[in-house]
mmCIF file of C-alpha atoms in Angstrom:
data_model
loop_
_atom_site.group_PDB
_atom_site.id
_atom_site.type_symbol
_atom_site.label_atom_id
_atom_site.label_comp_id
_atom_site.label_asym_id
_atom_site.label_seq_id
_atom_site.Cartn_x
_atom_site.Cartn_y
_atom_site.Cartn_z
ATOM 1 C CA UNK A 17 55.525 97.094 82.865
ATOM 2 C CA UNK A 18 53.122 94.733 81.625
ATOM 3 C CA UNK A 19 52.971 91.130 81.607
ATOM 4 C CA UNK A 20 53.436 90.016 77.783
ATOM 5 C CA UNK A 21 55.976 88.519 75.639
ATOM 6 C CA UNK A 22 59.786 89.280 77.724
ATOM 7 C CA UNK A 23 63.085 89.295 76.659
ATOM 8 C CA UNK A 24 66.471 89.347 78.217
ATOM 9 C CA UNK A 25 69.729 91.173 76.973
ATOM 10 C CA UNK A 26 71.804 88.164 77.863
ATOM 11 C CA UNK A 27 71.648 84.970 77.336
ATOM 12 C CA UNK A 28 72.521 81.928 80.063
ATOM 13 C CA UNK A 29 76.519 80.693 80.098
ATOM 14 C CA UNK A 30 77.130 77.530 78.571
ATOM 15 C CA UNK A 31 79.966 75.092 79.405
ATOM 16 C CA UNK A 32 81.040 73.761 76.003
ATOM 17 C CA UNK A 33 81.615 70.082 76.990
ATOM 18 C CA UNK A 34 80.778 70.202 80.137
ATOM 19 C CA UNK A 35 78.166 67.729 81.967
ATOM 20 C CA UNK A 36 77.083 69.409 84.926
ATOM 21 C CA UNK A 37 76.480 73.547 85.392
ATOM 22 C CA UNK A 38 74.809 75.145 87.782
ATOM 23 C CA UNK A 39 72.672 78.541 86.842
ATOM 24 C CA UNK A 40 71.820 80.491 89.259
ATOM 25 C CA UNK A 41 69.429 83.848 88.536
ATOM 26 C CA UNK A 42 69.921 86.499 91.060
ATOM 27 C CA UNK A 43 66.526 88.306 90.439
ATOM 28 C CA UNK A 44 66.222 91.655 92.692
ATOM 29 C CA UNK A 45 62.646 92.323 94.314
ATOM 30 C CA UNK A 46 60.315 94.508 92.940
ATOM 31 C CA UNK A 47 59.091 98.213 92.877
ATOM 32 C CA UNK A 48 58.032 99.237 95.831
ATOM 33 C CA UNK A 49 56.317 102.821 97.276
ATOM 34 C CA UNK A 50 59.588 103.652 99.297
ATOM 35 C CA UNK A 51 62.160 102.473 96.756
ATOM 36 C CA UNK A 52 64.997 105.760 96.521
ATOM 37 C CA UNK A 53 63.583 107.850 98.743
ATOM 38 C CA UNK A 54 63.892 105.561 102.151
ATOM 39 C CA UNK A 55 66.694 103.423 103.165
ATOM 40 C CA UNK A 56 64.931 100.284 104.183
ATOM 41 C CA UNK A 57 67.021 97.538 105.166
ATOM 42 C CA UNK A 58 65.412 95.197 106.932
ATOM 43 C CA UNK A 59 62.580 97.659 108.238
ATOM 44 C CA UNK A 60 59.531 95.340 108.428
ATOM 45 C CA UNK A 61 56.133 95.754 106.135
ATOM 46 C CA UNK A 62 57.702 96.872 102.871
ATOM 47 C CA UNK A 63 55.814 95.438 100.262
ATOM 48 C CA UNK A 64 55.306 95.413 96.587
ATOM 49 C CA UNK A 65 53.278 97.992 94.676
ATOM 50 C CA UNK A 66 51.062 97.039 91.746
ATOM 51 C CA UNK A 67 53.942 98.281 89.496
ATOM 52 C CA UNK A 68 56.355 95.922 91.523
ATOM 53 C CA UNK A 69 53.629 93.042 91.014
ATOM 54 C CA UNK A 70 53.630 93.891 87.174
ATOM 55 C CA UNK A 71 57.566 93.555 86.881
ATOM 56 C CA UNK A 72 57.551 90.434 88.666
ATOM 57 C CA UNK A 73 55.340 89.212 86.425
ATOM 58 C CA UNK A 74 57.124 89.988 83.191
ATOM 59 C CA UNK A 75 60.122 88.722 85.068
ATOM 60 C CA UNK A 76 58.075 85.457 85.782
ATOM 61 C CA UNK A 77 58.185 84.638 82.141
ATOM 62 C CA UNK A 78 61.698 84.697 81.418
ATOM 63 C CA UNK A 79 62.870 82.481 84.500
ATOM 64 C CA UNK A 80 59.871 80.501 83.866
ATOM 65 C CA UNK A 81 61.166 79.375 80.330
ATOM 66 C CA UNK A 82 64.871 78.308 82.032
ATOM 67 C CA UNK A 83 62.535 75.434 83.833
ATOM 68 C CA UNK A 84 64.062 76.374 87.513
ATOM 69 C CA UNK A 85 64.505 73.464 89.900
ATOM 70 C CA UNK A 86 64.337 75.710 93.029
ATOM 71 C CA UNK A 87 63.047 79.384 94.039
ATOM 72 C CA UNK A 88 64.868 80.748 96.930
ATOM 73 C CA UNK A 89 64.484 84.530 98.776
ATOM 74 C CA UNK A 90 65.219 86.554 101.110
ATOM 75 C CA UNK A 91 63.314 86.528 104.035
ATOM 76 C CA UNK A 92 62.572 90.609 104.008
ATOM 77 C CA UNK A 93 58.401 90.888 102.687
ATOM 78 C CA UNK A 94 58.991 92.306 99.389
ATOM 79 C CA UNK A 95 61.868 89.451 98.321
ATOM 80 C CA UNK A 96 59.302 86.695 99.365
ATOM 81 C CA UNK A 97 56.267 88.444 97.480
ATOM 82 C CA UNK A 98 58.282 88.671 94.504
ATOM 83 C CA UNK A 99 59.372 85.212 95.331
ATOM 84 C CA UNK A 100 55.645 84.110 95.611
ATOM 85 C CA UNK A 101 55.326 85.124 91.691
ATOM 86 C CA UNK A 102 57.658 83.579 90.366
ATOM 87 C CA UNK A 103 57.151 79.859 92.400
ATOM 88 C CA UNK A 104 53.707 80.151 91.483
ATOM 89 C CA UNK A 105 54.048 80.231 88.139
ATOM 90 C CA UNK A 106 56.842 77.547 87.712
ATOM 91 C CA UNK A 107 54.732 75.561 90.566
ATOM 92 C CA UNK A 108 57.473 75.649 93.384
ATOM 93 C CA UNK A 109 57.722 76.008 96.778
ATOM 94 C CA UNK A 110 59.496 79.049 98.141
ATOM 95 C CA UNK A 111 62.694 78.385 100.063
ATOM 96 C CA UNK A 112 63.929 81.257 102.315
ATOM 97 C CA UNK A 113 67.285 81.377 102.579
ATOM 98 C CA UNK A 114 68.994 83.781 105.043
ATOM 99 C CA UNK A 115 72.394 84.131 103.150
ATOM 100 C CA UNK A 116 70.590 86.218 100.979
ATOM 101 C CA UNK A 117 69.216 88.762 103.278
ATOM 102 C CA UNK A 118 69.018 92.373 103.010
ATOM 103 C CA UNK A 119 72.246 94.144 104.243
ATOM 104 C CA UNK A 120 71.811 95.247 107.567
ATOM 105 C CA UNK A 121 72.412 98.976 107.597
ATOM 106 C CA UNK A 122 71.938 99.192 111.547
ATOM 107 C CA UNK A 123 71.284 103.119 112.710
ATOM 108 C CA UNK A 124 70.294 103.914 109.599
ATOM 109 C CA UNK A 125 67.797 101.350 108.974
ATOM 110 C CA UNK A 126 64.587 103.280 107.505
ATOM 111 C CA UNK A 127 66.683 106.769 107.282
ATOM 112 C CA UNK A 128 65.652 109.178 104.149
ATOM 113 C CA UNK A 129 68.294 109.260 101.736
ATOM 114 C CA UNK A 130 67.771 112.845 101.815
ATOM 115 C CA UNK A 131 68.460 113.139 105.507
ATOM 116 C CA UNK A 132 71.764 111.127 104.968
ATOM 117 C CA UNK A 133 73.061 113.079 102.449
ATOM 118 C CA UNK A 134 75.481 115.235 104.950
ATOM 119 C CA UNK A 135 76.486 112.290 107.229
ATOM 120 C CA UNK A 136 79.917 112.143 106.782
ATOM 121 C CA UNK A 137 80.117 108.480 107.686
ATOM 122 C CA UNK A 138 77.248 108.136 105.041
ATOM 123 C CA UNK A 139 79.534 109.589 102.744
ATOM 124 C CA UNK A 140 82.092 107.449 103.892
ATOM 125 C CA UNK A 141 80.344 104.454 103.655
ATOM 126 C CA UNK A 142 79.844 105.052 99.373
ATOM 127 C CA UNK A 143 83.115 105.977 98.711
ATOM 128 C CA UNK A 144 85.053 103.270 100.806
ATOM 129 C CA UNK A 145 82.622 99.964 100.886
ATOM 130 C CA UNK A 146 85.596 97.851 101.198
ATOM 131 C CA UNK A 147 86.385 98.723 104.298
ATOM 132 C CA UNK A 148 83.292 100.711 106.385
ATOM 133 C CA UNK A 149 80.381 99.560 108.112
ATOM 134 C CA UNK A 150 77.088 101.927 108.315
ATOM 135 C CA UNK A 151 76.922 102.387 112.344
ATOM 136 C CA UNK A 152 75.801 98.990 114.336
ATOM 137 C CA UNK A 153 74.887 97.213 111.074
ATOM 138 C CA UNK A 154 77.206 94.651 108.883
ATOM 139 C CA UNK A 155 79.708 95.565 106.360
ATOM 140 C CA UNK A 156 79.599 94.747 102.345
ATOM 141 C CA UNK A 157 82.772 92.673 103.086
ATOM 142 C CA UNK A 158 80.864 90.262 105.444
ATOM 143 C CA UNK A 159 77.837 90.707 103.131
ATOM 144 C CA UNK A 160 79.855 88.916 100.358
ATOM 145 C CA UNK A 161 81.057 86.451 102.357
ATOM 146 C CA UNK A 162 77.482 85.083 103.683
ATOM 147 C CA UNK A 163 76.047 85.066 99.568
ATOM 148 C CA UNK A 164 79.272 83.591 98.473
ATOM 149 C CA UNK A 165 78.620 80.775 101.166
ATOM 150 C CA UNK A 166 75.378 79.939 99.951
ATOM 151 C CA UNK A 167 76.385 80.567 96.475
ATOM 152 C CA UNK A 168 78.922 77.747 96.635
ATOM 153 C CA UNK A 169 76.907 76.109 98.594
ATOM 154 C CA UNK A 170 75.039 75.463 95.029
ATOM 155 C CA UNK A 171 77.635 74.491 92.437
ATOM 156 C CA UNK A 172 77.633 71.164 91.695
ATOM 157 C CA UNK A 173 73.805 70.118 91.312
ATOM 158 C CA UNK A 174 73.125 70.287 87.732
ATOM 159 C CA UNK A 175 69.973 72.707 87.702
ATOM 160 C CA UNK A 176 68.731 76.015 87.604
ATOM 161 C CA UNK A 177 68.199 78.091 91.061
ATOM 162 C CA UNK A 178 66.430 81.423 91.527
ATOM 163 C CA UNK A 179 67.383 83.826 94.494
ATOM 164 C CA UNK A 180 65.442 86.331 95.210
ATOM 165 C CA UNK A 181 67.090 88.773 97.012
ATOM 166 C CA UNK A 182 68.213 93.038 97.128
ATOM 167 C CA UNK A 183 70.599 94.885 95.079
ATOM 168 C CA UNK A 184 73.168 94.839 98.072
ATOM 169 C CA UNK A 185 73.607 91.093 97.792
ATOM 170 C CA UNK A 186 73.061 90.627 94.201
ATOM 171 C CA UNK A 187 75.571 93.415 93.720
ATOM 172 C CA UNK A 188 77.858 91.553 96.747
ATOM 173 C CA UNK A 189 77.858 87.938 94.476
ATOM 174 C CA UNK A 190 78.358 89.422 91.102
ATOM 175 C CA UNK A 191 81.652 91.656 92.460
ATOM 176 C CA UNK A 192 82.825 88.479 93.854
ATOM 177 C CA UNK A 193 82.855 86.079 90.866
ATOM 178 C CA UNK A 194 83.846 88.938 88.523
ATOM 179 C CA UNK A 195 86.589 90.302 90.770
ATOM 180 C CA UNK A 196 85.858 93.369 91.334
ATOM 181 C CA UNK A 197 86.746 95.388 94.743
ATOM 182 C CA UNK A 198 83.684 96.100 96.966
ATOM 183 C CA UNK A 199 84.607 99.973 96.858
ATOM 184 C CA UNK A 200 83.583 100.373 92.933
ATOM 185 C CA UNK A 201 79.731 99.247 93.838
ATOM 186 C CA UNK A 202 78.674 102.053 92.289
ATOM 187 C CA UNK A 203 80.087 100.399 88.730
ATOM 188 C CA UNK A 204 77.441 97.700 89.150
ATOM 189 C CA UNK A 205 73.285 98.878 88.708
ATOM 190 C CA UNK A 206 70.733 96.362 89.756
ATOM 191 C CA UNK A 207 67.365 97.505 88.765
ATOM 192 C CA UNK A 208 64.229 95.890 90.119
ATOM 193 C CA UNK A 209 63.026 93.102 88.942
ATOM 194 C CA UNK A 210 66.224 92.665 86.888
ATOM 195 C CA UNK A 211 67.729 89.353 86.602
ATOM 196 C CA UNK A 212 71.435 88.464 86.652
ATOM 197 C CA UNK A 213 72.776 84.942 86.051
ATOM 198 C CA UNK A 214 76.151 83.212 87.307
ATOM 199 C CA UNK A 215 76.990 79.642 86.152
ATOM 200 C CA UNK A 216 78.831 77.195 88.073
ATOM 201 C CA UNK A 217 80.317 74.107 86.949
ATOM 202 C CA UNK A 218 83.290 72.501 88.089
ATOM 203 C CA UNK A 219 86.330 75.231 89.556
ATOM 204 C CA UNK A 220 85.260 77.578 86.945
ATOM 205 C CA UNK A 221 82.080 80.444 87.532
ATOM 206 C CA UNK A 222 80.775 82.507 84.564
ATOM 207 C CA UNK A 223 79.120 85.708 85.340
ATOM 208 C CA UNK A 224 76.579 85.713 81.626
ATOM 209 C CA UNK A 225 74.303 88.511 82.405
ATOM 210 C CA UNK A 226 74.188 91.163 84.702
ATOM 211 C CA UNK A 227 71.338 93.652 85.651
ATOM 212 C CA UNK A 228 69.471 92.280 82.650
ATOM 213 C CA UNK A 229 66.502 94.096 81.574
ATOM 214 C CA UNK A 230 63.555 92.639 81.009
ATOM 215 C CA UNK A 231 60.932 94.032 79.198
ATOM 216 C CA UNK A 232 56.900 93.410 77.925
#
């Protein structure tokens, strides 16, 4: 993609009557060289491509145009490039927030998917994320519950927030707050660059966009 004019298929949740809401865009990384083919995790030096730096810059225009207070990421290299795009155009600071790490995937941890494909504890692992681990890393349940802390950690301040983060956590906060068990992760796509938006205000949490494509 191309930077230009961007759209997005859904538009931010509004709280009729309400005072106070907080947004909060869940924008996945970029493209990057090893992206389906490698398992990454937190394996260190995986960076952006120039099509990943195109996306985020498309991307950049739609968040930019919601006015966000704050730009938070990951601390993994590709989250806090893609980060670095967007704070730079809405002149922010990048905050790096550890919630919102990559899931550790332990032994696996820069594995080929095509290596992994007759691991029976891989297979495991996708057809029973509710309850599995991949071997010495974390499981999606305790995933959730680190983004959900920071998450509500959020609602309350009456602004917009970016987070920066991977499809594992993005996915992991969007199942939450639309109540959805862990093991149907596979009904949930998050694309690079993509941006999904939850609002916040009050008790109540509105899930208005999800994996939403954004286009020059």
């Amino acid at each position: 993609m191309k930077p230009g004019t961007a759209r997005i298929a859904s538009s931010m949740a509004t709280f009729e009557g309400c005072d106070v809401a907080t947004h909060i865009h869940l924008v996945r990384h970029g493209h990057h060289s090893l992206l389906g083919r490698v398992l990454c995790g937190r394996m260190p030096g995986v960076q952006l491509d120039e099509l990943g730096c195109d996306q985020m810059a498309v991307t950049t225009e739609v968040i930019r145009r919601t006015v966000p207070l704050a730009v938070q990421s990951s601390p993994q290299r590709r989250a806090l490039q893609s980060a670095g795009i967007i704070a730079a155009r809405c002149q922010l600071a990048v905050e790096i927030v550890p919630g919102f790490d990559e899931i550790d995937m332990g032994r696996w941890t820069g594995a080929k998917f095509a290596d992994l494909a007759s691991d029976k504890a891989w297979q495991r692992w996708n057809e029973k994320r509710g309850s599995t681990r991949p071997p010495g890393g974390e499981s999606m349940a305790a995933l959730q519950r680190r983004v959900i802390r920071h998450v509500e950690r959020l609602r309350g301040q009456d602004a917009t927030i970016v987070i920066v983060s991977h499809a594992e956590p993005i996915r992991a906060a969007l199942m939450y707050y639309l109540r959805m068990p862990l093991d149907r992760f596979h009904s949930v796509a998050i694309d690079p660059a993509s941006i999904s938006t939850i609002s916040l205000q009050g008790s109540r949490s509105i899930v208005s966009c999800v994996n939403g494509e954004v286009t020059a």
